[in-house]
Amino acid sequence: MQSEAGPGGLHAAIIMDGNGRWATQRGLPRLAGHHRGVEAIRRTAEACPDLGIGTLTLYAFSADNWQRPDDEVGGLMRLLRSYLRNETQRLARTGTRLSVVGRRDRLPRGIPEAIASAEEATASGTRLHLRICVDYSARDAIIAAAQRLQGGDATRESFGALVAGQMHGSPVDVDLVIRTGGEQRLSDFLLWEAAYAELHFTDRMWPDFGADDLAAAVAEFARRDRRFGGLKTAAVPAAA
Ligand code: IPE
Ligand code: IPE
Ligand code: MG
């Protein structure tokens, strides 16, 4: 297995679910689960290069999560602000390029600027591309791309670039989608980009997720037979 995957490695995407239940099960406020979730982000990102993962996309806040109570949304936004403030240096030091994917026009004052400066400070990182999805909706991205479509000559590549661009993202296919927290659904995450992704569901709550869980998901992924609509890859005979 590669020790330095770089952006050319595997693209894993994680629906980081179960923070609220993790906290409730311990008699803690839901926000305590979100706080512990930040530590899981750090552990998971640091484990990626050794597992051959070059791009890690994390679902942190969906466009539908605005429906939650004001105090939870406010707490999550404060957490995002402090993550950007406190983690940028460490990300730059570890060769991690940070991108924030999603709408920026509904985020609280100051956060879009903090995102831009964290992205700029980490832009030269080549060890891992860490993409964090905030105010993200795959369906809204697809609708916005369709509205911008000119003429009728879209290809999968050109339309994919348009879809990604609506959310400040770049066009990237996802190899492996992991969802923690026991639910088995996509909740409007990367619907276009995950067309041929392998899916891995685990009951582990996100605050408890760590390097071993990520390694187990990657090991299971390595045993899958990805056919992309074709037939099982036959062993290629040596050239005569
Ligand atoms: C995921 O954890 C984080 C966000 C959606 C912001 P949840 O907050 O959904 O946790 P559960 O699913 O209620 O346990
Ligand atoms: C999906 O989790 C969004 C994130 C993890 C950020 P939700 O907890 O919002 O999804 P549902 O409501 O269970 O589908
Ligand atoms: Mg949830």
Coordinates of N, CA, C and O in Angstrom, one line a residue, residues 33-172:
G33 N -21.5 16.0 21.0 CA -21.2 15.1 20.0 C -20.5 15.7 18.8 O -19.5 15.2 18.2
H34 N -21.0 16.9 18.4 CA -20.4 17.6 17.3 C -18.9 18.0 17.6 O -18.0 17.9 16.8
H35 N -18.7 18.4 18.9 CA -17.3 18.8 19.3 C -16.4 17.6 19.2 O -15.3 17.7 18.6
R36 N -16.9 16.4 19.7 CA -16.0 15.2 19.6 C -15.8 14.8 18.1 O -14.8 14.2 17.8
G37 N -16.8 15.1 17.3 CA -16.7 14.8 15.9 C -15.5 15.5 15.2 O -14.9 14.9 14.3
V38 N -15.1 16.6 15.7 CA -14.0 17.3 15.1 C -12.7 16.5 15.3 O -11.8 16.4 14.5
E39 N -12.6 15.9 16.5 CA -11.4 15.0 16.8 C -11.4 13.9 15.8 O -10.3 13.4 15.3
A40 N -12.5 13.3 15.5 CA -12.6 12.2 14.6 C -12.2 12.7 13.2 O -11.5 11.9 12.4
I41 N -12.5 13.9 12.8 CA -12.1 14.4 11.5 C -10.5 14.4 11.5 O -9.9 14.0 10.5
R42 N -9.9 14.9 12.5 CA -8.5 15.0 12.6 C -7.8 13.6 12.5 O -7.0 13.4 11.6
R43 N -8.4 12.6 13.2 CA -7.8 11.3 13.2 C -7.9 10.7 11.8 O -7.0 10.0 11.3
T44 N -9.1 10.9 11.2 CA -9.4 10.2 9.9 C -8.5 10.8 8.8 O -7.9 10.1 8.0
A45 N -8.4 12.2 8.8 CA -7.6 12.8 7.8 C -6.2 12.4 7.9 O -5.5 12.1 6.9
E46 N -5.7 12.3 9.1 CA -4.3 11.9 9.3 C -4.0 10.5 8.8 O -2.9 10.1 8.4
A47 N -5.0 9.6 8.9 CA -4.8 8.2 8.5 C -4.8 8.0 7.0 O -4.4 6.9 6.5
C48 N -5.3 9.0 6.2 CA -5.6 8.8 4.8 C -4.3 8.4 4.0 O -4.4 7.5 3.2
P49 N -3.3 9.2 4.0 CA -2.2 9.0 3.1 C -1.6 7.5 3.2 O -1.4 6.9 2.2
D50 N -1.5 7.0 4.4 CA -1.0 5.6 4.5 C -2.0 4.6 4.0 O -1.6 3.4 3.8
L51 N -3.2 4.9 3.8 CA -4.2 4.0 3.3 C -4.4 4.2 1.8 O -5.3 3.6 1.2
G52 N -3.6 5.0 1.2 CA -3.7 5.2 -0.2 C -4.8 6.2 -0.6 O -5.2 6.3 -1.8
I53 N -5.4 6.9 0.3 CA -6.5 7.9 0.0 C -5.8 9.2 -0.2 O -5.1 9.8 0.6
G54 N -6.1 9.8 -1.4 CA -5.5 11.1 -1.8 C -6.5 12.2 -1.7 O -6.1 13.3 -1.5
T55 N -7.8 11.8 -1.7 CA -8.8 12.8 -1.5 C -9.9 12.3 -0.6 O -10.3 11.2 -0.7
L56 N -10.2 13.1 0.4 CA -11.2 12.8 1.4 C -12.2 13.9 1.5 O -11.9 15.0 1.7
T57 N -13.5 13.5 1.2 CA -14.6 14.5 1.2 C -15.5 14.2 2.4 O -15.9 13.0 2.5
L58 N -15.7 15.1 3.2 CA -16.5 14.9 4.4 C -17.8 15.8 4.4 O -17.7 16.9 4.1
Y59 N -18.9 15.1 4.7 CA -20.2 15.8 4.7 C -20.4 16.3 6.1 O -20.6 15.6 7.1
A60 N -20.3 17.6 6.3 CA -20.3 18.2 7.6 C -21.7 18.9 7.9 O -22.1 18.9 9.1
F61 N -22.3 19.5 6.9 CA -23.6 20.2 7.1 C -24.3 20.2 5.8 O -23.8 20.8 4.8
S62 N -25.5 19.6 5.8 CA -26.2 19.6 4.5 C -27.1 20.8 4.4 O -27.5 21.5 5.4
A63 N -27.6 21.1 3.2 CA -28.5 22.2 3.0 C -29.8 22.0 3.8 O -30.4 23.0 4.2
D64 N -30.1 20.7 4.0 CA -31.3 20.5 4.8 C -31.1 20.6 6.3 O -32.1 20.6 7.1
N65 N -29.8 20.6 6.8 CA -29.6 20.8 8.2 C -29.9 22.2 8.8 O -30.0 22.3 10.0
W66 N -30.2 23.1 7.9 CA -30.7 24.4 8.4 C -32.0 24.3 9.1 O -32.4 25.2 9.9
Q67 N -32.7 23.2 8.9 CA -34.0 23.0 9.6 C -33.8 22.7 11.0 O -34.8 22.6 11.8
R68 N -32.6 22.4 11.5 CA -32.4 22.0 12.9 C -32.6 23.3 13.8 O -32.6 24.4 13.3
P69 N -32.8 23.0 15.1 CA -33.0 24.2 16.0 C -31.8 25.2 15.9 O -30.7 24.8 15.7
D70 N -32.2 26.5 16.2 CA -31.2 27.5 16.0 C -29.9 27.3 16.8 O -28.8 27.6 16.4
D71 N -30.1 26.8 18.1 CA -28.9 26.6 18.9 C -28.0 25.6 18.3 O -26.7 25.7 18.4
E72 N -28.5 24.5 17.7 CA -27.6 23.5 17.1 C -26.9 24.1 15.9 O -25.7 23.9 15.7
V73 N -27.7 24.7 15.0 CA -27.1 25.3 13.8 C -26.0 26.4 14.2 O -24.9 26.3 13.7
G74 N -26.3 27.2 15.2 CA -25.4 28.2 15.7 C -24.1 27.5 16.2 O -23.0 28.0 15.9
G75 N -24.3 26.5 17.0 CA -23.2 25.7 17.5 C -22.3 25.1 16.4 O -21.1 25.2 16.5
L76 N -23.0 24.6 15.4 CA -22.2 24.0 14.3 C -21.4 25.0 13.5 O -20.3 24.8 13.1
M77 N -22.0 26.2 13.4 CA -21.3 27.3 12.6 C -20.1 27.8 13.5 O -19.1 28.1 12.9
R78 N -20.3 27.9 14.8 CA -19.2 28.3 15.6 C -18.1 27.3 15.6 O -16.9 27.6 15.5
L79 N -18.5 26.0 15.5 CA -17.5 24.9 15.4 C -16.7 25.0 14.0 O -15.5 24.9 14.0
L80 N -17.4 25.4 13.0 CA -16.8 25.5 11.7 C -15.8 26.7 11.7 O -14.6 26.6 11.3
R81 N -16.2 27.8 12.3 CA -15.4 29.0 12.5 C -14.1 28.6 13.2 O -13.0 28.9 12.8
S82 N -14.2 27.9 14.3 CA -13.0 27.6 15.1 C -12.2 26.5 14.5 O -10.9 26.6 14.5
Y83 N -12.8 25.6 13.7 CA -12.0 24.6 13.0 C -11.1 25.4 12.0 O -9.9 25.1 11.9
L84 N -11.7 26.3 11.2 CA -10.9 27.0 10.2 C -9.8 27.8 10.9 O -8.7 27.9 10.4
R85 N -10.1 28.4 12.0 CA -9.1 29.2 12.7 C -8.0 28.4 13.3 O -6.8 28.7 13.2
N86 N -8.4 27.2 13.9 CA -7.4 26.4 14.7 C -6.6 25.4 13.8 O -5.6 24.9 14.2
E87 N -7.2 24.9 12.7 CA -6.6 23.8 12.0 C -5.8 24.2 10.8 O -5.0 23.4 10.3
T88 N -6.0 25.4 10.3 CA -5.3 25.7 9.1 C -3.8 25.5 9.1 O -3.2 24.9 8.2
Q89 N -3.2 25.9 10.2 CA -1.7 25.8 10.3 C -1.3 24.3 10.3 O -0.4 23.9 9.6
R90 N -2.1 23.5 11.1 CA -1.7 22.1 11.1 C -1.9 21.4 9.7 O -1.1 20.6 9.3
L91 N -3.0 21.8 9.0 CA -3.2 21.3 7.7 C -2.1 21.7 6.8 O -1.6 20.8 6.0
A92 N -1.7 22.9 6.8 CA -0.6 23.4 5.9 C 0.7 22.6 6.3 O 1.4 22.1 5.4
R93 N 0.9 22.4 7.6 CA 2.2 21.7 8.0 C 2.2 20.2 7.5 O 3.2 19.7 7.2
T94 N 1.0 19.6 7.5 CA 0.9 18.2 7.1 C 0.7 18.0 5.6 O 0.4 16.9 5.2
G95 N 0.8 19.0 4.8 CA 0.7 18.9 3.4 C -0.8 18.6 3.0 O -1.0 18.0 1.9
T96 N -1.7 19.1 3.8 CA -3.1 18.9 3.5 C -3.7 20.1 2.8 O -3.7 21.2 3.4
R97 N -4.3 20.0 1.7 CA -5.0 21.1 1.0 C -6.4 21.0 1.4 O -7.1 20.0 1.2
L98 N -7.0 22.1 1.9 CA -8.4 22.2 2.3 C -9.2 22.9 1.3 O -8.9 24.0 0.8
S99 N -10.4 22.3 1.0 CA -11.4 23.0 0.2 C -12.7 22.8 0.9 O -13.0 21.8 1.5
V100 N -13.5 23.9 0.9 CA -14.8 23.8 1.4 C -15.8 23.8 0.3 O -15.8 24.7 -0.6
V101 N -16.7 22.8 0.2 CA -17.6 22.6 -0.9 C -19.0 22.9 -0.4 O -19.4 22.4 0.6
G102 N -19.7 23.7 -1.2 CA -21.1 24.0 -0.8 C -21.4 25.5 -1.1 O -20.5 26.2 -1.6
R103 N -22.6 25.9 -0.8 CA -23.0 27.3 -0.9 C -22.3 28.1 0.2 O -22.1 27.7 1.3
R104 N -21.9 29.3 -0.2 CA -21.3 30.2 0.8 C -22.1 31.4 1.2 O -21.9 32.1 2.1
D105 N -23.2 31.7 0.4 CA -23.9 32.9 0.5 C -24.9 32.9 1.7 O -25.4 33.9 2.1
R106 N -25.1 31.7 2.4 CA -26.0 31.6 3.5 C -25.2 31.4 4.8 O -25.8 31.3 5.9
L107 N -23.9 31.4 4.7 CA -23.1 31.2 5.9 C -23.0 32.5 6.7 O -23.1 33.5 6.2
P108 N -22.8 32.3 8.1 CA -22.7 33.6 8.9 C -21.6 34.4 8.5 O -20.6 34.0 7.9
R109 N -21.7 35.7 8.8 CA -20.7 36.7 8.5 C -19.3 36.3 8.9 O -19.1 35.7 10.0
G110 N -18.3 36.5 8.1 CA -16.9 36.2 8.4 C -16.5 34.8 8.0 O -15.3 34.6 7.7
I111 N -17.4 33.9 7.9 CA -17.0 32.5 7.5 C -16.6 32.3 6.1 O -15.5 31.7 5.8
P112 N -17.3 32.9 5.1 CA -16.7 32.8 3.7 C -15.3 33.4 3.6 O -14.5 32.8 2.9
E113 N -15.0 34.4 4.4 CA -13.6 35.0 4.3 C -12.7 34.0 5.0 O -11.5 33.8 4.5
A114 N -13.1 33.4 6.1 CA -12.2 32.4 6.8 C -12.0 31.2 5.9 O -10.9 30.7 5.9
I115 N -13.0 30.8 5.1 CA -12.8 29.7 4.2 C -11.8 30.1 3.1 O -10.8 29.3 2.8
A116 N -11.9 31.3 2.5 CA -11.0 31.7 1.5 C -9.6 31.7 2.0 O -8.7 31.3 1.3
S117 N -9.4 32.2 3.2 CA -8.0 32.3 3.7 C -7.4 31.0 4.0 O -6.3 30.7 3.8
A118 N -8.3 30.0 4.6 CA -7.8 28.7 4.9 C -7.4 28.0 3.6 O -6.4 27.2 3.5
E119 N -8.3 28.2 2.5 CA -8.0 27.5 1.3 C -6.7 28.0 0.7 O -5.9 27.3 0.1
E120 N -6.5 29.4 0.8 CA -5.3 30.0 0.2 C -4.0 29.5 1.0 O -3.0 29.1 0.4
A121 N -4.1 29.4 2.3 CA -3.0 29.0 3.1 C -2.6 27.6 2.9 O -1.4 27.2 3.2
T122 N -3.5 26.7 2.5 CA -3.2 25.3 2.3 C -3.1 24.9 0.9 O -3.0 23.7 0.6
A123 N -3.2 25.8 0.0 CA -3.3 25.5 -1.5 C -2.2 24.6 -2.0 O -2.4 23.9 -3.0
S124 N -1.0 24.7 -1.4 CA 0.1 24.0 -2.0 C 0.2 22.5 -1.4 O 1.1 21.8 -1.8
G125 N -0.7 22.1 -0.6 CA -0.6 20.8 0.0 C -0.8 19.7 -1.1 O -1.7 19.8 -1.9
T126 N 0.0 18.7 -1.0 CA -0.1 17.6 -2.1 C -0.2 16.2 -1.4 O -0.4 15.2 -2.1
R127 N -0.2 16.2 -0.1 CA -0.3 14.8 0.5 C -1.7 14.3 0.6 O -2.0 13.2 0.5
L128 N -2.7 15.3 0.9 CA -4.1 14.9 0.9 C -4.9 16.1 0.5 O -4.6 17.3 0.9
H129 N -6.0 15.9 -0.2 CA -6.9 16.9 -0.5 C -8.1 16.7 0.4 O -8.9 15.7 0.1
L130 N -8.3 17.5 1.3 CA -9.4 17.4 2.3 C -10.5 18.4 1.9 O -10.3 19.6 1.8
R131 N -11.7 17.8 1.5 CA -12.8 18.6 1.1 C -13.9 18.5 2.1 O -14.4 17.4 2.4
I132 N -14.4 19.6 2.6 CA -15.4 19.6 3.7 C -16.7 20.2 3.1 O -16.6 21.4 2.6
C133 N -17.8 19.5 3.1 CA -19.0 19.9 2.5 C -19.9 20.6 3.5 O -20.2 20.0 4.5
V134 N -20.2 21.9 3.3 CA -21.0 22.7 4.2 C -22.0 23.4 3.4 O -21.8 24.0 2.4
D135 N -23.3 23.4 3.9 CA -24.4 23.9 3.2 C -24.4 23.3 1.8 O -24.5 24.0 0.8
Y136 N -24.3 22.0 1.8 CA -24.2 21.2 0.5 C -25.5 20.5 0.2 O -26.1 19.9 1.1
S137 N -25.9 20.5 -1.1 CA -27.0 19.7 -1.6 C -26.6 19.2 -3.0 O -26.4 20.0 -3.9
A138 N -26.6 17.9 -3.2 CA -26.3 17.4 -4.5 C -27.4 17.7 -5.5 O -27.1 18.1 -6.6
R139 N -28.6 17.7 -5.0 CA -29.7 17.9 -5.9 C -29.7 19.4 -6.3 O -30.0 19.7 -7.5
D140 N -29.4 20.3 -5.4 CA -29.4 21.7 -5.8 C -28.3 22.0 -6.7 O -28.4 22.8 -7.6
A141 N -27.1 21.3 -6.6 CA -26.0 21.5 -7.5 C -26.4 21.0 -8.9 O -26.1 21.7 -9.9
I142 N -27.2 19.9 -9.0 CA -27.6 19.4 -10.3 C -28.6 20.4 -11.0 O -28.5 20.7 -12.1
I143 N -29.5 20.9 -10.2 CA -30.5 21.9 -10.7 C -29.8 23.1 -11.2 O -30.1 23.6 -12.3
A144 N -28.9 23.6 -10.4 CA -28.2 24.9 -10.8 C -27.4 24.6 -12.0 O -27.3 25.5 -12.9
A145 N -26.7 23.5 -12.2 CA -26.0 23.2 -13.4 C -26.9 23.1 -14.6 O -26.6 23.6 -15.6
A146 N -28.1 22.5 -14.4 CA -29.0 22.4 -15.5 C -29.5 23.8 -16.0 O -29.6 24.0 -17.2
Q147 N -29.7 24.7 -15.0 CA -30.1 26.0 -15.4 C -29.0 26.8 -16.1 O -29.3 27.7 -16.9
R148 N -27.8 26.4 -15.9 CA -26.7 27.1 -16.6 C -26.3 26.4 -17.9 O -25.4 26.9 -18.6
L149 N -26.9 25.3 -18.2 CA -26.6 24.6 -19.4 C -26.9 25.4 -20.7 O -27.9 25.9 -20.8
Q150 N -25.9 25.5 -21.5 CA -26.0 26.3 -22.8 C -26.1 25.2 -23.9 O -25.3 24.4 -24.1
G151 N -27.2 25.3 -24.7 CA -27.3 24.4 -25.9 C -27.6 23.0 -25.4 O -27.9 22.8 -24.2
G152 N -27.5 22.0 -26.3 CA -27.8 20.7 -25.9 C -26.7 19.7 -26.0 O -26.9 18.5 -26.3
D153 N -25.5 20.2 -25.9 CA -24.3 19.3 -26.2 C -23.5 18.9 -25.0 O -22.3 18.7 -25.1
A154 N -24.2 18.8 -23.8 CA -23.4 18.4 -22.6 C -22.9 17.0 -22.7 O -23.6 16.1 -23.2
T155 N -21.7 16.8 -22.2 CA -21.2 15.5 -22.0 C -21.1 15.2 -20.5 O -21.3 16.1 -19.7
R156 N -20.8 13.9 -20.1 CA -20.7 13.6 -18.7 C -19.6 14.5 -18.1 O -19.7 15.0 -17.0
E157 N -18.5 14.7 -18.8 CA -17.4 15.5 -18.3 C -17.8 17.0 -18.1 O -17.6 17.6 -17.1
S158 N -18.4 17.6 -19.2 CA -18.7 19.0 -19.1 C -19.8 19.3 -18.1 O -19.8 20.2 -17.3
F159 N -20.8 18.4 -18.1 CA -21.9 18.6 -17.1 C -21.4 18.3 -15.7 O -21.8 19.0 -14.7
G160 N -20.6 17.3 -15.5 CA -20.0 17.0 -14.2 C -19.2 18.2 -13.7 O -19.3 18.6 -12.5
A161 N -18.5 18.9 -14.6 CA -17.7 20.1 -14.1 C -18.7 21.2 -13.7 O -18.4 21.9 -12.7
L162 N -19.8 21.3 -14.4 CA -20.8 22.3 -14.1 C -21.4 22.0 -12.8 O -21.6 22.9 -11.9
V163 N -21.8 20.8 -12.5 CA -22.4 20.4 -11.2 C -21.4 20.7 -10.1 O -21.8 21.3 -9.1
A164 N -20.2 20.3 -10.2 CA -19.2 20.5 -9.1 C -19.0 22.0 -8.9 O -18.9 22.5 -7.8
G165 N -18.9 22.8 -10.0 CA -18.7 24.2 -9.9 C -19.8 25.0 -9.2 O -19.5 26.0 -8.5
Q166 N -21.0 24.5 -9.2 CA -22.1 25.2 -8.5 C -21.9 25.2 -7.0 O -22.4 26.0 -6.3
M167 N -21.1 24.3 -6.5 CA -20.8 24.1 -5.1 C -19.3 24.4 -4.7 O -18.8 23.9 -3.7
H168 N -18.7 25.2 -5.6 CA -17.3 25.6 -5.3 C -16.4 24.3 -5.3 O -15.4 24.3 -4.6
G169 N -16.8 23.3 -6.0 CA -16.0 22.0 -6.0 C -15.3 21.8 -7.3 O -15.5 22.6 -8.3
S170 N -14.5 20.8 -7.4 CA -13.9 20.4 -8.7 C -14.5 19.1 -9.1 O -15.0 18.3 -8.2
P171 N -14.5 18.8 -10.3 CA -15.1 17.5 -10.8 C -14.3 16.3 -10.4 O -13.2 16.1 -10.9
V172 N -14.8 15.5 -9.5 CA -14.0 14.3 -8.9 C -15.0 13.2 -8.8 O -16.0 13.3 -8.2

